[in-house]
Structure formats: C-alpha cells, structure tokens
GROMACS .gro file of C-alpha atoms in nm:
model
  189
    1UNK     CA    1   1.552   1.061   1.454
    2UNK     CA    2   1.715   1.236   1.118
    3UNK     CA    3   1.960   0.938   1.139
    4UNK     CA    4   1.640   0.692   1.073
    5UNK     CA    5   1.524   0.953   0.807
    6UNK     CA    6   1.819   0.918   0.573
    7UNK     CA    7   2.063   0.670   0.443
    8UNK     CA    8   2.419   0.665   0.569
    9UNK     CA    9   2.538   0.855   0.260
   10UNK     CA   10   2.426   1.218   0.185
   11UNK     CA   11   2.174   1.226  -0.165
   12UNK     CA   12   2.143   1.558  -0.218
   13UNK     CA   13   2.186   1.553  -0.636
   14UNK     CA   14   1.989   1.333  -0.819
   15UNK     CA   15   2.110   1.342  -1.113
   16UNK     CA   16   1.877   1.375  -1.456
   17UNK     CA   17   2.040   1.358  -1.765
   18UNK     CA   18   1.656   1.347  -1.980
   19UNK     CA   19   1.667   1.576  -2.217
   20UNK     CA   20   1.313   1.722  -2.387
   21UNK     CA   21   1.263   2.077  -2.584
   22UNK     CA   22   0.997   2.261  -2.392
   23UNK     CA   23   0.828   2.514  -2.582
   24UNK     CA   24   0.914   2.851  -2.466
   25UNK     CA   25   0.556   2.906  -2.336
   26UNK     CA   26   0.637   2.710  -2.083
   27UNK     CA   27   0.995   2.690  -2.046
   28UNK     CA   28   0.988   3.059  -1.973
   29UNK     CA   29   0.685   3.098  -1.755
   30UNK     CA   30   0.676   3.169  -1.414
   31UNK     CA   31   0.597   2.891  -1.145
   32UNK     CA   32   0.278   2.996  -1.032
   33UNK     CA   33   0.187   3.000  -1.437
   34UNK     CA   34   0.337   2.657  -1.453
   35UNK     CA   35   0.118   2.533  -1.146
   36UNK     CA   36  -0.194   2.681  -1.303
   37UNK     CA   37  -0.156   2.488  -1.617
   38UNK     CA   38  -0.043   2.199  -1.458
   39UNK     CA   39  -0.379   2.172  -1.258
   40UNK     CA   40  -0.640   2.349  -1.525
   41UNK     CA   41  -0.482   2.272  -1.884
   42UNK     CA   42  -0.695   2.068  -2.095
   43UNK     CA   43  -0.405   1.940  -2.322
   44UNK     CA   44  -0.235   1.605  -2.151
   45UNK     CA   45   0.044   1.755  -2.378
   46UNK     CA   46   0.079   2.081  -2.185
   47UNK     CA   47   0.075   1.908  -1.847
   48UNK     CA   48   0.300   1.680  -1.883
   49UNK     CA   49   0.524   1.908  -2.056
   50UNK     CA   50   0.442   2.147  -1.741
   51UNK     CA   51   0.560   1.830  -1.517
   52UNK     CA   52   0.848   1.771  -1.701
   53UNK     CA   53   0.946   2.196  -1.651
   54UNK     CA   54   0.895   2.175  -1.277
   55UNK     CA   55   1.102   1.867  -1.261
   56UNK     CA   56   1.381   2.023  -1.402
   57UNK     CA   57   1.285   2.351  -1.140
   58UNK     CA   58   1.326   2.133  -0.820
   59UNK     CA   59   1.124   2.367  -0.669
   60UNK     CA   60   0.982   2.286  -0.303
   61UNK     CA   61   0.702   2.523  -0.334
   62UNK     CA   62   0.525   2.237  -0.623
   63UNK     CA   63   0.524   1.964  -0.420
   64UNK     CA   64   0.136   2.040  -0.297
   65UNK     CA   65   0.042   2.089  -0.649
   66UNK     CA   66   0.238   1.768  -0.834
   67UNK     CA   67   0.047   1.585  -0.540
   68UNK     CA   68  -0.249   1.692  -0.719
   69UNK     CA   69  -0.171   1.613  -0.991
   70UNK     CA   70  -0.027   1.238  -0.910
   71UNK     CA   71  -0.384   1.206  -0.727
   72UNK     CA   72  -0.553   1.332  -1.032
   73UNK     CA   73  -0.460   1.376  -1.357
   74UNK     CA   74  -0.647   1.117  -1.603
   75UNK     CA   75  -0.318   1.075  -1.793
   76UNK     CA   76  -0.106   0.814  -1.639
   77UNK     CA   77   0.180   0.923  -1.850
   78UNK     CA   78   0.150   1.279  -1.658
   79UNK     CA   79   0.098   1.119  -1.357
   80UNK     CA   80   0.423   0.979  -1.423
   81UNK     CA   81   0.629   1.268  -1.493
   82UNK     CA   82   0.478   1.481  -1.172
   83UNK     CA   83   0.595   1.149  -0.974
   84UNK     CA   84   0.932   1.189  -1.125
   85UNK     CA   85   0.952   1.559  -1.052
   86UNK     CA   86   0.863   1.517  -0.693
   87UNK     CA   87   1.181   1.281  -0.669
   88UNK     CA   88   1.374   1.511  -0.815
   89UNK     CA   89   1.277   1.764  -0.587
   90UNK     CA   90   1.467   1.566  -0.308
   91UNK     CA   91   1.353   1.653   0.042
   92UNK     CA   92   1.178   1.455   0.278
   93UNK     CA   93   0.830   1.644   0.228
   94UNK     CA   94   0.803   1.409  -0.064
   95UNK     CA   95   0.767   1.077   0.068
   96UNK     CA   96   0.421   1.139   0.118
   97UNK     CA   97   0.285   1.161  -0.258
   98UNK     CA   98   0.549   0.928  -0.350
   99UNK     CA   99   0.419   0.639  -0.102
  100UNK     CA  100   0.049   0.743  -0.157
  101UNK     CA  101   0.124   0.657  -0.542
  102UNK     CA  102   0.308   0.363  -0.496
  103UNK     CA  103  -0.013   0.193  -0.281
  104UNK     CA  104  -0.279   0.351  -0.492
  105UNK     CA  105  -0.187   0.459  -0.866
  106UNK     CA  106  -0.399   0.216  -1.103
  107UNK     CA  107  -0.142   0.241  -1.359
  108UNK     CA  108   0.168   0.003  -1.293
  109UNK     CA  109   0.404   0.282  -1.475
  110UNK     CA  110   0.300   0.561  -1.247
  111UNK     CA  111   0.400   0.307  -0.924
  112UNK     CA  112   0.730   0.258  -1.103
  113UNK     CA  113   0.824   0.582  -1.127
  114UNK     CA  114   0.735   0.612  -0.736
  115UNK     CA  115   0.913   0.309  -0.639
  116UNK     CA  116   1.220   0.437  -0.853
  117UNK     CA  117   1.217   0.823  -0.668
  118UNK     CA  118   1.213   0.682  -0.343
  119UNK     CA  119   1.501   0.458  -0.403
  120UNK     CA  120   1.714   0.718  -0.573
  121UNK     CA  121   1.597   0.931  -0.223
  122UNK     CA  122   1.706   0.695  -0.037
  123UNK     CA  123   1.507   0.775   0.344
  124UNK     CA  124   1.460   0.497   0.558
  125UNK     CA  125   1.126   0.588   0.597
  126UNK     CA  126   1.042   0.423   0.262
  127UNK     CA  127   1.172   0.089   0.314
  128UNK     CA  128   0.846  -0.075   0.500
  129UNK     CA  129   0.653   0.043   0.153
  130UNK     CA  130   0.855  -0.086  -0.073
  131UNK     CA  131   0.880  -0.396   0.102
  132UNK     CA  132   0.545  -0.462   0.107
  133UNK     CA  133   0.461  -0.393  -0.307
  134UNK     CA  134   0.687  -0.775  -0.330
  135UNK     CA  135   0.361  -0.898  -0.122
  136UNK     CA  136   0.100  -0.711  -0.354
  137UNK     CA  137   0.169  -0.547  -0.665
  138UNK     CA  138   0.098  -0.771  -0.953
  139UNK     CA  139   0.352  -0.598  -1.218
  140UNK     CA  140   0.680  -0.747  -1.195
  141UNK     CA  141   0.886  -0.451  -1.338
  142UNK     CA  142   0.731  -0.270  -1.020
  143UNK     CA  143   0.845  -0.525  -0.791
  144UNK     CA  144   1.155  -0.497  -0.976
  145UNK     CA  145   1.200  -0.153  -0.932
  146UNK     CA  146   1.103  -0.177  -0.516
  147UNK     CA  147   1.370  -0.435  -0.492
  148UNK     CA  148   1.630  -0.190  -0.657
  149UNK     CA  149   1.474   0.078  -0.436
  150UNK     CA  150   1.523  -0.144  -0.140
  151UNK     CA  151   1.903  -0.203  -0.199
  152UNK     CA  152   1.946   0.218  -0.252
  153UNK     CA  153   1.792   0.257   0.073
  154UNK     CA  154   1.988   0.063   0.265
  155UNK     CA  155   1.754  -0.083   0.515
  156UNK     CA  156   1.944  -0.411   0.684
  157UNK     CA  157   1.607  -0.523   0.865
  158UNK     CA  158   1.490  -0.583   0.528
  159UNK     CA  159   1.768  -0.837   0.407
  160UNK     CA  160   1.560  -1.168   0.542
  161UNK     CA  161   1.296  -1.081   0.358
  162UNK     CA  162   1.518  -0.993   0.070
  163UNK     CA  163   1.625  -1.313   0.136
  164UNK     CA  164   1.308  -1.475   0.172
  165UNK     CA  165   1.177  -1.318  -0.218
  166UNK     CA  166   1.531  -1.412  -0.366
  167UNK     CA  167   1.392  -1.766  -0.291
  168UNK     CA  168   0.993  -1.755  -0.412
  169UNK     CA  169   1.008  -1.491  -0.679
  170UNK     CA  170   0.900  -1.625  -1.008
  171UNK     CA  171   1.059  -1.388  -1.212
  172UNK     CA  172   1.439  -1.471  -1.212
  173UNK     CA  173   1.497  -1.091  -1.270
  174UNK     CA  174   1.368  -1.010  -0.960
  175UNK     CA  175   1.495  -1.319  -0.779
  176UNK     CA  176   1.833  -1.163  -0.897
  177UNK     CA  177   1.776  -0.866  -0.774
  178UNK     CA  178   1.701  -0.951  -0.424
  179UNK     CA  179   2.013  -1.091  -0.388
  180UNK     CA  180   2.214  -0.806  -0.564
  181UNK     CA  181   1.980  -0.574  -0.316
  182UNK     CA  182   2.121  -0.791  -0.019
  183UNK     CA  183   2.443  -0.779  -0.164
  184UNK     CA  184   2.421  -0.367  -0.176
  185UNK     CA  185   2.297  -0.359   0.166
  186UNK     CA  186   2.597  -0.575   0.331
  187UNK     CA  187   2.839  -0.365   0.174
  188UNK     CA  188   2.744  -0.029   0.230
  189UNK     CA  189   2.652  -0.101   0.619
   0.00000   0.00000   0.00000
C-alpha cells in the first residue's frame, strides 16, 4: 500500500529558494499566533505574509488551518501561498486540501499552485486528479502545470492518455509537455 502512496524515489526536501522579508511581528511569533492571524486578520497583507511564515515552518500541526484558509480566504493570492505551504509541508496528510483546491478553487492561480505541490510531492495518489484537470480546467497554464505534475509523479497507467493529449491539445506547450511527461515517465520506471 505505501508503495502505491509514493513515487519510486524518496521526496523528502522540497526545495524553496523564495526569498521575502517578513516583518518581525510575524517572523518571530509563535505558531499558534501565526494560525490566529492567519484565520482572523483583516489585512490580506498579514495573511499572506502569515502563509508565506508557515511555509517556510513546514510545520504538520498547520495543515488543518492552511485548509481553512485555501477553502476560505477571499484573497486568491493568499489562497495561493497557504496552497504552496501545504506542499512544502510534504507528508501525505496534504493531498487532501491540495486535491480539494485543484477541483474547486475559482481562481486558475490558486489550482496552479495545487497542481504544482502535488507534482513536486510526487504520491501516486494524485495522479487520477491531475489527469482529469486535461478533461476540465479551462486555463491552459493549469493544464500545463498537471501535465508537469503528471511526469513528477511517475504514474505509467497514465502515459496513453499522456499520449492521447500530446495529440488533441491545442496549446503546443502543453502538447509538448505530454510528451516530455511520457518521456519522464519511461525513464524513471
């Protein structure tokens, strides 16, 4: 069962080389302080700031409230950054607010960002949902980001339809990618 769960390779860095100066207030606040503004602040500034913190804290303890947050938040941009920081926090627990976003978010950034955590994740468990935004999101930088997500994952069931979106794609970016994703898959199996 953990064997379906993850890739072949380990992922247990994700690397994040984004730099931003957080304001003391928050940089040196405690978690549970960072939660409550997170979920209460009325400055989009301050939350996403708060996000951005708590992505850089990896901490398994604010998955339940970035959730929240991704669910919530009127700001796509901080929906954004509390998608990020759950894929950065790395463990399967994740894939459920990451998925949830990906199907639901109105905002075609805030899908991105999902589509782009659960490739650099890289579970298995993943691959049916980013297959399916090539059959229904109308943003092609999403599609093109579940198509790089595909190829991180790994899933080989996936290279006919790969195959079959390298083909009809409209957007020769994507179309490209497919095959690179195929390409990925072949040689890492």
């Amino acid at each position: 069962f953990v064997a379906k769960l993850r890739t072949r390779r380990a992922r247990r860095v994700i690397p994040d080389a984004a730099k931003y100066a957080l304001p003391a207030s928050i940089k040196n606040s405690s978690t549970p302080a960072l939660i409550e503004k997170l979920l209460h602040s009325p400055s989009a500034d301050v939350r996403w700031s708060v996000a951005f913190a708590l992505r850089q804290r990896r901490d398994p303890s604010t998955i339940e409230p970035l959730w929240d947050a991704l669910r919530r938040d009127p700001v796509a941009l901080v929906r954004q950054q509390c998608a990020v920081a759950l894929g950065k926090i790395g463990t399967r627990a994740v894939l459920g607010p990451l998925i949830e976003g990906l199907w639901h978010d109105a905002d075609p950034a805030v899908r991105q960002a999902c589509a782009i955590a659960l490739g650099n994740l890289g579970y298995a468990l993943a691959a049916p949902d980013l297959a399916n935004v090539l059959e229904r999101d109308p943003a092609a930088f999403v599609r093109w980001d579940a198509v790089l997500a595909l190829g991180q994952v790994g899933n080989s069931s996936l290279e006919p339809l790969l195959a079959e979106w390298a083909e009809k794609e409209r957007a020769h970016a994507i179309r490209d990618a497919c095959r690179d994703a195929i390409e990925k898959i072949k040689n890492e199996g």
